[in-house]
Coordinates of N, CA and C in Angstrom, one line a residue:
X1 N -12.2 -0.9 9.2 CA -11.5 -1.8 8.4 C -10.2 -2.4 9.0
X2 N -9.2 -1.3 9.5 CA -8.2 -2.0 10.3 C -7.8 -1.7 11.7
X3 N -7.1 -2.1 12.6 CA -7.5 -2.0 13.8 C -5.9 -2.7 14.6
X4 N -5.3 -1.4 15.0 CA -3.9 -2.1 16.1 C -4.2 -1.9 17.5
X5 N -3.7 -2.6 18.1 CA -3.7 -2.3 19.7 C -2.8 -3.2 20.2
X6 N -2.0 -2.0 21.0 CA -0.8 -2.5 21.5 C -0.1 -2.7 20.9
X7 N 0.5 -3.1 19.5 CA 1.3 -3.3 18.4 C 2.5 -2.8 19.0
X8 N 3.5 -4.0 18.8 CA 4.4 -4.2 19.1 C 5.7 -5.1 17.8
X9 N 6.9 -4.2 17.8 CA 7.9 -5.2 16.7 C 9.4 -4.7 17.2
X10 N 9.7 -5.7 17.8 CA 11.2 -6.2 18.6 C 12.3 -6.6 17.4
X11 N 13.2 -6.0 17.0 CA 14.0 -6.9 16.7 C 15.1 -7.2 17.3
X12 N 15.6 -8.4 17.3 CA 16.5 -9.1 18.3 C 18.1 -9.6 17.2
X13 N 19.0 -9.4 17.4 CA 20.8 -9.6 17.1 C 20.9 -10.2 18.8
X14 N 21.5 -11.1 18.8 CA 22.7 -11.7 19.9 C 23.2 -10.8 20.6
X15 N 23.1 -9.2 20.2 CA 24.1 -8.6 20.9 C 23.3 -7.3 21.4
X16 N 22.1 -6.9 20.1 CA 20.9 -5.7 20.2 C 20.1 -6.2 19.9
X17 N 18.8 -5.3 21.1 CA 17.6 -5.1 20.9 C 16.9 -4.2 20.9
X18 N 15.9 -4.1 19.6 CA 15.7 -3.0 19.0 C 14.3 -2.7 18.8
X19 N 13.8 -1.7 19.5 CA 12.1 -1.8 19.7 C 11.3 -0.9 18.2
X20 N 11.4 -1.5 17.2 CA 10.8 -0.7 15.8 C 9.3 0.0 16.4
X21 N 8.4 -0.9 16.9 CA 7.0 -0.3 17.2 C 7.0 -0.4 18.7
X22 N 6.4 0.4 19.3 CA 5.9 0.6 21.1 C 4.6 0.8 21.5
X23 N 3.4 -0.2 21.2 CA 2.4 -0.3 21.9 C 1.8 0.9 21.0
X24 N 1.5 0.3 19.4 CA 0.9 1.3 18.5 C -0.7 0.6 18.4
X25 N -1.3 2.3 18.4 CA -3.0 2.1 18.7 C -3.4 2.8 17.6
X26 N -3.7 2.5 16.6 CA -4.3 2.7 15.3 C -5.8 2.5 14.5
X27 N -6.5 2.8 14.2 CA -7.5 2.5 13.8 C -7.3 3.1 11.8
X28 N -8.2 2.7 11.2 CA -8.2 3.0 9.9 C -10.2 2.6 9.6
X29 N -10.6 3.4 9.0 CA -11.7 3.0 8.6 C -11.9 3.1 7.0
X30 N -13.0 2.3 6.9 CA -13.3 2.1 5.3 C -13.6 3.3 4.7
X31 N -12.6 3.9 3.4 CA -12.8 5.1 2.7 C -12.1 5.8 3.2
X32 N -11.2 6.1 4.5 CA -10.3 7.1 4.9 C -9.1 6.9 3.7
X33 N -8.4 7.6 3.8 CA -7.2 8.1 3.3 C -5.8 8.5 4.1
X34 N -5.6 8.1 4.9 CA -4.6 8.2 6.5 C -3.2 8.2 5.9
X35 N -2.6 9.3 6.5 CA -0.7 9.7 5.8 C -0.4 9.1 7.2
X36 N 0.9 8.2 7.1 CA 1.6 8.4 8.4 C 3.0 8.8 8.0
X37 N 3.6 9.5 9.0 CA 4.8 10.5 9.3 C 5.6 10.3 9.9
X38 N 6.8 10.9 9.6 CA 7.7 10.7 11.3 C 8.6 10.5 10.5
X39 N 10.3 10.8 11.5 CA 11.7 10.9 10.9 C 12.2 9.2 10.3
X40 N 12.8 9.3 9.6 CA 13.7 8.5 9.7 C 13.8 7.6 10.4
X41 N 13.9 6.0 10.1 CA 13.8 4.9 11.5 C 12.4 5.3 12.9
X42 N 11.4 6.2 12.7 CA 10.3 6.1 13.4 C 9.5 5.0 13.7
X43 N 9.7 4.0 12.5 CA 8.6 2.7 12.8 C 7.5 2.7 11.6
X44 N 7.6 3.1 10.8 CA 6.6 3.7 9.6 C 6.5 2.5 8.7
X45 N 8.2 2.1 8.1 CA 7.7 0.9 6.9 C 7.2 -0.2 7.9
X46 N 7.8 -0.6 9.1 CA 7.8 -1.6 10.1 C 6.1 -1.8 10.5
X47 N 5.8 -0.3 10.4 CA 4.1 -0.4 10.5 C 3.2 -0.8 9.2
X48 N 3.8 -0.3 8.2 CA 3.4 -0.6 7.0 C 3.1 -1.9 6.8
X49 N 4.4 -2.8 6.8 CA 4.8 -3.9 6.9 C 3.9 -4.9 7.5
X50 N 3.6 -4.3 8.5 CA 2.9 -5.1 9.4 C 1.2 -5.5 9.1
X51 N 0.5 -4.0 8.9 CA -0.9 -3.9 8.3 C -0.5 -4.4 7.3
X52 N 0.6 -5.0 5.9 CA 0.2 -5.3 5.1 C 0.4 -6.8 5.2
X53 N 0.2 -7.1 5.8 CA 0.6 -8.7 6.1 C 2.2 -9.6 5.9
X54 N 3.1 -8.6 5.5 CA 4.5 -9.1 5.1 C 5.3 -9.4 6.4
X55 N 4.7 -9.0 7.3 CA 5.5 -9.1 9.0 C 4.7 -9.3 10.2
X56 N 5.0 -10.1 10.6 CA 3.8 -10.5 11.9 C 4.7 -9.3 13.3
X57 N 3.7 -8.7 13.9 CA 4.4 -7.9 15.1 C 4.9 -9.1 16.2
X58 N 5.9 -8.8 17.1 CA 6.2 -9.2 18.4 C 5.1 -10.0 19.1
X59 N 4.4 -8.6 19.6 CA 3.0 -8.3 20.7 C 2.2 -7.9 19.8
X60 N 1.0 -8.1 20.7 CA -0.6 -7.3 20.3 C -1.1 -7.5 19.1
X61 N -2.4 -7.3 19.0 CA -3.0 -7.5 18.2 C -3.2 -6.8 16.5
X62 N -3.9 -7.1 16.1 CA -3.8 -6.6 14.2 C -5.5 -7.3 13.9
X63 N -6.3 -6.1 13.7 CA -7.7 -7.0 13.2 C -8.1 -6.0 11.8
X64 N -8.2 -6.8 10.9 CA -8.7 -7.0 8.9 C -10.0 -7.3 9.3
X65 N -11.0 -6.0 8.6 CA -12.3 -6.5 9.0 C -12.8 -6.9 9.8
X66 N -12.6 -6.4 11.1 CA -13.4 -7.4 12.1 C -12.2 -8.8 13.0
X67 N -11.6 -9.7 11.6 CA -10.7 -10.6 12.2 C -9.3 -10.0 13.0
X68 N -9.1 -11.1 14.0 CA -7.9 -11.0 14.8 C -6.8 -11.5 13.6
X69 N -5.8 -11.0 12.7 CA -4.9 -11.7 12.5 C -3.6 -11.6 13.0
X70 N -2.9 -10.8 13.7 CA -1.7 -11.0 14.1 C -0.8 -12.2 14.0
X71 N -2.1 -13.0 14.8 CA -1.1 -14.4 14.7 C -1.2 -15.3 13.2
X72 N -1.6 -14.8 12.4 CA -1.8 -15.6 10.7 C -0.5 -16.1 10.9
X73 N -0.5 -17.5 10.3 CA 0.9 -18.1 9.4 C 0.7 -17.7 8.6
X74 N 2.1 -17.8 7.6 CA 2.1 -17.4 6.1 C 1.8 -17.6 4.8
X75 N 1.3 -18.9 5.1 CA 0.1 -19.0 4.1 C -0.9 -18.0 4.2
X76 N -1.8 -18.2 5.6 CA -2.8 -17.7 6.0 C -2.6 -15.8 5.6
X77 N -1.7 -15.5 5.9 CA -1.3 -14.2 5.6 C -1.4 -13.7 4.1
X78 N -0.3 -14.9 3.1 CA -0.7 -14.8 2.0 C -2.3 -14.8 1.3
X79 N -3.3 -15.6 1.6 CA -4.4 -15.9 1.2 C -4.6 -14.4 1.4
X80 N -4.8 -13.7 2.6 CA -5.9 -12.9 3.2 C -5.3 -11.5 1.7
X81 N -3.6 -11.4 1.6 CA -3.7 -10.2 0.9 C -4.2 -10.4 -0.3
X82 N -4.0 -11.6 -0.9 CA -4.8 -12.2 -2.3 C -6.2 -11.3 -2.5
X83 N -5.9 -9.9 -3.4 CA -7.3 -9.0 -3.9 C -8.1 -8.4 -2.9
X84 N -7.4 -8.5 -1.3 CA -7.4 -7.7 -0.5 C -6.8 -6.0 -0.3
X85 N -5.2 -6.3 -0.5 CA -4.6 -5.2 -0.1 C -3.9 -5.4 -1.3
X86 N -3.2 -4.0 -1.9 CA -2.4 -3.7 -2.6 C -1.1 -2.5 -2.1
X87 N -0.1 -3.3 -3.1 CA 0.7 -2.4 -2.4 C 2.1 -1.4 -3.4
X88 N 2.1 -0.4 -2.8 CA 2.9 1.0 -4.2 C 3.9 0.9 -3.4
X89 N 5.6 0.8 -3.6 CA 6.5 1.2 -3.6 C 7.2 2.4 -4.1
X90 N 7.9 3.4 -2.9 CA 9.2 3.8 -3.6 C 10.0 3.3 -5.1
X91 N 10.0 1.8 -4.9 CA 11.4 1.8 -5.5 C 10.4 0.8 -6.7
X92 N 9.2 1.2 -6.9 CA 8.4 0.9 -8.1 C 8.1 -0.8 -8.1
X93 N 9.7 -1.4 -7.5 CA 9.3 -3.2 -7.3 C 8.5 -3.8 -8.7
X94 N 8.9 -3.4 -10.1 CA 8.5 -4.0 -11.1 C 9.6 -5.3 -11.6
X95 N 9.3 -6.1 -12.2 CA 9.8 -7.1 -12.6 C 10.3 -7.3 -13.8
X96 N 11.6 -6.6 -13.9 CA 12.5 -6.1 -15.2 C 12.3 -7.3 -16.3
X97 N 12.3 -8.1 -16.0 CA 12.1 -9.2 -17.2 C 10.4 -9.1 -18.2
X98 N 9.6 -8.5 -17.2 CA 8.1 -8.7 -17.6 C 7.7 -7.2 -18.3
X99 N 6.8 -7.3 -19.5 CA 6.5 -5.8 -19.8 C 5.1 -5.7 -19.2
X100 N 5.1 -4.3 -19.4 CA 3.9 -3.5 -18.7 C 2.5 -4.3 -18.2
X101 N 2.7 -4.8 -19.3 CA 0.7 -5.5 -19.5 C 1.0 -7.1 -18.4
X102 N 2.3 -7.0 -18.6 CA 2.6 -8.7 -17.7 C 2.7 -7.9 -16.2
X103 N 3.3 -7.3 -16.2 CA 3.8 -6.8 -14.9 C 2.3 -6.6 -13.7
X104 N 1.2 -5.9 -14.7 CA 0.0 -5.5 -14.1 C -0.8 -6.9 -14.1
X105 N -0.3 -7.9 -14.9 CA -1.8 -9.3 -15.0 C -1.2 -9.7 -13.6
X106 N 0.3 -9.8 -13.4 CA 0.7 -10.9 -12.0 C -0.4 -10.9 -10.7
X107 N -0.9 -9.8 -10.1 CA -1.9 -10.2 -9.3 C -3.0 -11.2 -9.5
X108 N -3.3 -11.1 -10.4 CA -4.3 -11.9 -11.4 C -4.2 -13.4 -11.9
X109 N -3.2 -13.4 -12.2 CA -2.7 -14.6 -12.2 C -2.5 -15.7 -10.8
X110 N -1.7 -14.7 -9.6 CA -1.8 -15.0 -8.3 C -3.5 -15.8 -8.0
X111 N -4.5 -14.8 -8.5 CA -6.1 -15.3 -7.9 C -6.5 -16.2 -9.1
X112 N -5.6 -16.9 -10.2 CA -6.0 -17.8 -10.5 C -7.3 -17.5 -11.5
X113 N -7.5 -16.2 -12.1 CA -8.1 -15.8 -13.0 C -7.9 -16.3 -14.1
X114 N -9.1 -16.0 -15.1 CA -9.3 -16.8 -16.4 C -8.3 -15.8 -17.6
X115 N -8.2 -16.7 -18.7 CA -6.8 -15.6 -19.5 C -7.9 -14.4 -19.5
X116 N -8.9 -14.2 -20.4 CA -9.9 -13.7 -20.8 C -10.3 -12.7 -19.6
X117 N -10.6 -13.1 -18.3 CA -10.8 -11.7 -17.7 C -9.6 -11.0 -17.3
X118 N -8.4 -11.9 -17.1 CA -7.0 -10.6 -17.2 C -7.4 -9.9 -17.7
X119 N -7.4 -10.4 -19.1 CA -6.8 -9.2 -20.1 C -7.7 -8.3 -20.3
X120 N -8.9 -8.6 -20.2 CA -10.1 -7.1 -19.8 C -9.8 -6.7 -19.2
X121 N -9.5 -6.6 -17.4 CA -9.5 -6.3 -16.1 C -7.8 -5.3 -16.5
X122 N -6.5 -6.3 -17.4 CA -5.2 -5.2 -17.5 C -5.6 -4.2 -18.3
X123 N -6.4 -4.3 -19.5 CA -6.3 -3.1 -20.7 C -7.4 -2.2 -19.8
X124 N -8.7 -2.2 -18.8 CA -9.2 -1.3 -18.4 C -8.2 -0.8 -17.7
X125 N -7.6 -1.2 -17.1 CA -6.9 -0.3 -15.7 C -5.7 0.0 -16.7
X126 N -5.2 -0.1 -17.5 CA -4.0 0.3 -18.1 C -4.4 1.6 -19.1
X127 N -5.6 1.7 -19.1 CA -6.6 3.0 -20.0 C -6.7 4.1 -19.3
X128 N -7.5 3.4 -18.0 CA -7.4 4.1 -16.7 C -6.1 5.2 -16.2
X129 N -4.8 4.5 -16.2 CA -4.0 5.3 -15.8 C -3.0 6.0 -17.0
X130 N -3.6 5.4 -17.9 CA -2.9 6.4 -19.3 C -1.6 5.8 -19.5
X131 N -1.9 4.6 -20.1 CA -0.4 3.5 -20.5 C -0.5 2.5 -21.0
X132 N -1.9 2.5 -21.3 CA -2.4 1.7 -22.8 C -1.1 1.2 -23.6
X133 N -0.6 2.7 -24.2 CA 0.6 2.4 -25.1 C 1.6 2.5 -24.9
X134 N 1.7 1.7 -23.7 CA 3.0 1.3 -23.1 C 2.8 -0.5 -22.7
X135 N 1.9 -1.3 -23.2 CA 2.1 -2.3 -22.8 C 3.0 -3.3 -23.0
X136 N 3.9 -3.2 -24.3 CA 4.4 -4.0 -24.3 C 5.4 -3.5 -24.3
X137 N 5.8 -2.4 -23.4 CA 7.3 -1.8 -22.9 C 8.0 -2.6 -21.9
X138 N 9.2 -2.4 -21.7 CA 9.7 -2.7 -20.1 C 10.1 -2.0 -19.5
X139 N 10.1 -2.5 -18.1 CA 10.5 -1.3 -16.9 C 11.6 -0.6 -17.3
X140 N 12.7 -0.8 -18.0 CA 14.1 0.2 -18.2 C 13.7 1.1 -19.2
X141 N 12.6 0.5 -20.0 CA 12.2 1.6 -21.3 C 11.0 3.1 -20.7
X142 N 10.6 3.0 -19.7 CA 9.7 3.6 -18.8 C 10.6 4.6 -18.4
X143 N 9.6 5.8 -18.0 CA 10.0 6.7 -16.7 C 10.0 6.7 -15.5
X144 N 10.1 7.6 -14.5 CA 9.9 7.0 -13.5 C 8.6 7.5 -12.4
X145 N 8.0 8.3 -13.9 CA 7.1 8.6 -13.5 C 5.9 7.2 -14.0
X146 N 6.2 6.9 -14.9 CA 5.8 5.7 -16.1 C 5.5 4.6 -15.4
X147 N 7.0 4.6 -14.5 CA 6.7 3.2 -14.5 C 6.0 2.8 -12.6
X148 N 5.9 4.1 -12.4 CA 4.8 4.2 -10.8 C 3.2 3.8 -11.0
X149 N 2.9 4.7 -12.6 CA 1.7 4.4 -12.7 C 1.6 2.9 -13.0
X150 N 2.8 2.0 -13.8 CA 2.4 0.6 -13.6 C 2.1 0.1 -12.5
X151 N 2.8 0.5 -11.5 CA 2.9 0.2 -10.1 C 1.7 0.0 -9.4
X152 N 1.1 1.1 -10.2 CA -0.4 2.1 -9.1 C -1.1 0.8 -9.8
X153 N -1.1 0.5 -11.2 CA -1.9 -0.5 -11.9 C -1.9 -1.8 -11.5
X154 N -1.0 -2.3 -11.1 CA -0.6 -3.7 -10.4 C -1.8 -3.4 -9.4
X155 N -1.2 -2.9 -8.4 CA -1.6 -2.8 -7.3 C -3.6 -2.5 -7.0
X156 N -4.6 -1.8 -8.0 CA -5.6 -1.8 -8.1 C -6.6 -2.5 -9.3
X157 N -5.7 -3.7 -9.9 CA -6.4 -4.1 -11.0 C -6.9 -5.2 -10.2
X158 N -6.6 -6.1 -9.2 CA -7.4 -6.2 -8.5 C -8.8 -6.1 -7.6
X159 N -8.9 -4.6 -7.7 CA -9.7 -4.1 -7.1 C -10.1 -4.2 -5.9
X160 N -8.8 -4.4 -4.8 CA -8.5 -4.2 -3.4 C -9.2 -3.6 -2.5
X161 N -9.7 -4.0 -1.1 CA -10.4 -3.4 0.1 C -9.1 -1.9 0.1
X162 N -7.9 -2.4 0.4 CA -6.6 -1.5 0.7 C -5.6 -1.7 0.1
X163 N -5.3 -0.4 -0.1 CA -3.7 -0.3 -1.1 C -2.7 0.7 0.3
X164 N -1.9 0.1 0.1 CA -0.9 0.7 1.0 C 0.3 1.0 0.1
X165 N 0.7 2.6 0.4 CA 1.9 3.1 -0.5 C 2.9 3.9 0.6
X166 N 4.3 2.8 0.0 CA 5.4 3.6 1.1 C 6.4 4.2 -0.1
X167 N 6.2 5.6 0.7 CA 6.7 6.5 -0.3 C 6.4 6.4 -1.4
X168 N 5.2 6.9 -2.1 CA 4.9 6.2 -3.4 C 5.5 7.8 -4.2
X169 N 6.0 8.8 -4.2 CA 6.4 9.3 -4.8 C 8.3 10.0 -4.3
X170 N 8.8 8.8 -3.4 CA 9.8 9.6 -3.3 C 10.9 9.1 -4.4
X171 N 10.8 8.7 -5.3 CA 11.5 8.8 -6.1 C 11.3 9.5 -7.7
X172 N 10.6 10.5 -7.5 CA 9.8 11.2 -8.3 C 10.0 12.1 -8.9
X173 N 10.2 13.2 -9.6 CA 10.2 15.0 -9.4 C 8.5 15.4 -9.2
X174 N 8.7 16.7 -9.2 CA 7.4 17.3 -8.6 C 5.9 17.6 -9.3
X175 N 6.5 17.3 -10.9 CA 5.4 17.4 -11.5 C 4.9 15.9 -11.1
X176 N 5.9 15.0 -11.3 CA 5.0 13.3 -11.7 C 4.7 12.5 -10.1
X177 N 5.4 13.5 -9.3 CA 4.8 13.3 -7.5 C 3.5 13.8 -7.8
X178 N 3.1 14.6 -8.1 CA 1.5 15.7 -8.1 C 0.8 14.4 -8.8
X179 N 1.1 14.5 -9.9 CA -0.1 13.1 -10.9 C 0.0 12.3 -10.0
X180 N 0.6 11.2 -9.3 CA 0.7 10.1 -8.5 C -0.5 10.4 -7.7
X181 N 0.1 11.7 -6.9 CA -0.9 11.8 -5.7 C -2.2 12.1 -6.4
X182 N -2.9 12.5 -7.2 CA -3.8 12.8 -7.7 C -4.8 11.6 -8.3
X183 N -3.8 10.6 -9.3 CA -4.1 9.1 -9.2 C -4.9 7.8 -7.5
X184 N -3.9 8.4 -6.8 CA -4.7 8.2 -5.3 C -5.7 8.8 -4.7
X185 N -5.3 10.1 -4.6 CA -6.8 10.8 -4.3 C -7.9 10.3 -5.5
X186 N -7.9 10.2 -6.3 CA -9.2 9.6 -7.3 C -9.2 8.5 -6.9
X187 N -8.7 7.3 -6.4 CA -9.1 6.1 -6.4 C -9.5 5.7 -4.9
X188 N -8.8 6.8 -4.0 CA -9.9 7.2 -2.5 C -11.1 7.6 -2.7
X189 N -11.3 8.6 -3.5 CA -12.4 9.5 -3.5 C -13.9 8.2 -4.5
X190 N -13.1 7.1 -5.2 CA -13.8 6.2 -5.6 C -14.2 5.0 -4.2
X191 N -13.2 4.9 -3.2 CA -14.0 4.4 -2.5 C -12.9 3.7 -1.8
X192 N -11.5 3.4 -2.1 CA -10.3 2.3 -2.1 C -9.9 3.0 -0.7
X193 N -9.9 2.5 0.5 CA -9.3 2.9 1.7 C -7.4 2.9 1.7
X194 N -6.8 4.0 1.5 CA -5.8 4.2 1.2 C -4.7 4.4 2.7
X195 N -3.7 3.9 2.9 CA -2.5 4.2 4.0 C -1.4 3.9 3.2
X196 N -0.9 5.7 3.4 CA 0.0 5.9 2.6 C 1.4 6.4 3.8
X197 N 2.4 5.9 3.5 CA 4.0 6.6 4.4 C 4.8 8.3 3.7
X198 N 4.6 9.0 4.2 CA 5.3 10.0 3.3 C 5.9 10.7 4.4
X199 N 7.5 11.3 3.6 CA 8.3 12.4 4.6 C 7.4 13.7 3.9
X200 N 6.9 13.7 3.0 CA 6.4 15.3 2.5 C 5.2 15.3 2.6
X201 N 5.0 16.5 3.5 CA 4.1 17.4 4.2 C 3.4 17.7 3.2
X202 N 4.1 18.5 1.9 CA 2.5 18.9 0.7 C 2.2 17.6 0.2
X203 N 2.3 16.3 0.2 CA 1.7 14.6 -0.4 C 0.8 14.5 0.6
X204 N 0.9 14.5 2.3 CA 0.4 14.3 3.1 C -1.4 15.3 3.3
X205 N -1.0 16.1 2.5 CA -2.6 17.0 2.9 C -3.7 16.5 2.0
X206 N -3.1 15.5 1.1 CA -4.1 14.7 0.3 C -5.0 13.7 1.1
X207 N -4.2 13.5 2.6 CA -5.2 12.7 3.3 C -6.3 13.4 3.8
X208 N -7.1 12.4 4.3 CA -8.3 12.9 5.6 C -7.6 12.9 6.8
X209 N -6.6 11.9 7.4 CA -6.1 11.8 8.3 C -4.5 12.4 8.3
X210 N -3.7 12.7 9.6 CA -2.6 12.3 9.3 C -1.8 11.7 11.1
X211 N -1.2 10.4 10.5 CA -0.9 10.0 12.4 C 0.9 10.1 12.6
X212 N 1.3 10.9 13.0 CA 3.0 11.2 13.5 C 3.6 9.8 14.1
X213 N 4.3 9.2 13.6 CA 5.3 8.1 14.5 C 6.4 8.9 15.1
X214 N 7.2 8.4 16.4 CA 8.5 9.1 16.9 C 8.9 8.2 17.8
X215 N 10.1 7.3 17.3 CA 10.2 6.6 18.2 C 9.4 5.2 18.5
X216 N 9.4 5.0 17.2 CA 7.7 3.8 17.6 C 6.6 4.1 18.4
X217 N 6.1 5.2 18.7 CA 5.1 5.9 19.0 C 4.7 7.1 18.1
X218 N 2.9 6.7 18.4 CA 2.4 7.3 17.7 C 2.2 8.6 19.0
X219 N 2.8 10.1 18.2 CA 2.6 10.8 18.8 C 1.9 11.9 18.6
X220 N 1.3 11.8 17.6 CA 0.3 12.8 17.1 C -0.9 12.4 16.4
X221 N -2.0 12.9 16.1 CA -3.0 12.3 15.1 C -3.7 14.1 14.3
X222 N -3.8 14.5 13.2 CA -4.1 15.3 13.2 C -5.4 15.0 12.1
X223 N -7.2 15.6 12.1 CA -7.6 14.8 11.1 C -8.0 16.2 10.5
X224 N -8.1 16.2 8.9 CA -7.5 17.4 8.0 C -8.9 17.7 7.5
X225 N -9.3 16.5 7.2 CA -10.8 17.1 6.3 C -11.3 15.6 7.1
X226 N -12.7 15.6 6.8 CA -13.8 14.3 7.4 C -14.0 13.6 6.2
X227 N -13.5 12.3 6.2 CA -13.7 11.4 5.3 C -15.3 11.1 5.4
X228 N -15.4 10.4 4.1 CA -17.1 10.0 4.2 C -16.9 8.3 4.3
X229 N -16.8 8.3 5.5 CA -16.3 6.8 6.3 C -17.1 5.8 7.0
X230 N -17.3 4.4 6.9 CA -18.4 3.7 7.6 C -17.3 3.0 8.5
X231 N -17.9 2.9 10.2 CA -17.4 1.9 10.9 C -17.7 0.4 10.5
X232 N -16.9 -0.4 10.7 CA -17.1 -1.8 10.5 C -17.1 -2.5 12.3

């Protein structure tokens, strides 16, 4: 499904230059579940960033299915993540003005959906993650465990090739980090090819894979269990 080589992301000040990625060689296949790792400033959201279409790399390539996109303009970029990829934040990224049931239709609204299958497509997935009776809440009235599963809901009401989650539970405590990750692992185990960024080691054994960044290099790959995975 996804596919780096050579991956490269420079950033440039007048005064510093700053190499975030160093000739990253990644693969992802359909149905895996892949953790990536690594300290602080390793290159991880910059990677993230990049597979999720929000950042074009320096150098090298980036292929979605098969296609070369590195070089997309931003339209083109835009289009391709339209009910492609989804994506979970740390910092939840909900839109304090919009309640629950709004917050989850916006992708939907993006593909230009009819009122009528929103609102089937938000009340299933909003059943799904157990927040039905939170729809017509807002983000400040939520928890923070609450308001991730909106997050998780935005992000698969769609019904996305890929959801990508950076730090999707570090703002969490440990009971409502476990549901999160458990929410993922079911929606991998349903079929959703997942890349997820995590500092924590017990979130990370939920993958099949796991790849170490250091330094903008990938310096490790470790694979934990065998996904039930098809090459594209």
């Amino acid at each position: 499904m996804l596919r780096t080589s050579n991956l490269q992301k420079i950033f440039r000040t007048e005064e510093v230059e700053t190499t975030a990625l160093n000739n990253v060689n990644i693969h992802v296949q359909k149905g895996e579940f892949v953790a990536i790792m690594g300290p602080s400033g390793c290159g991880k959201s910059t990677l993230l960033n990049i597979i999720g279409l929000l950042d074009n790399p320096s150098e090298g390539e980036l292929f979605f299915d098969g296609q070369e996109i590195a070089s997309f303009k931003e339209r083109q970029r835009t289009n391709l993540r339209k009910g492609n990829i989804g994506f979970v934040f740390q910092s939840f990224n909900l839109i304090d003005e919009l309640n629950v049931f709004e917050n989850i239709e916006m992708p939907l609204v993006y593909l230009k959906m009819s009122s009528k299958e929103r609102k089937e497509r938000v009340q299933k997935v909003m059943e799904r993650m157990q927040i039905a009776h939170r729809a017509k809440h807002f983000p400040q009235q939520l928890s923070g465990g609450q308001q991730q599963r909106v997050a998780i809901a935005r992000a698969v009401v769609a019904n996305p090739k890929l959801i990508l989650a950076d730090e999707p539970t570090g703002n969490l405590d440990s009971r409502n980090g476990a549901e999160v990750m458990n929410l993922l692992r079911q929606l991998n185990e349903e079929g959703t090819t997942i890349v997820m960024v995590t500092h924590s080691a017990e979130h990370a054994e939920y993958a099949h894979r796991v790849i170490n960044l250091f330094d903008g290099h990938v310096v490790t790959e470790k694979i934990q269990v065998e996904a039930p995975v098809e090459d594209l």
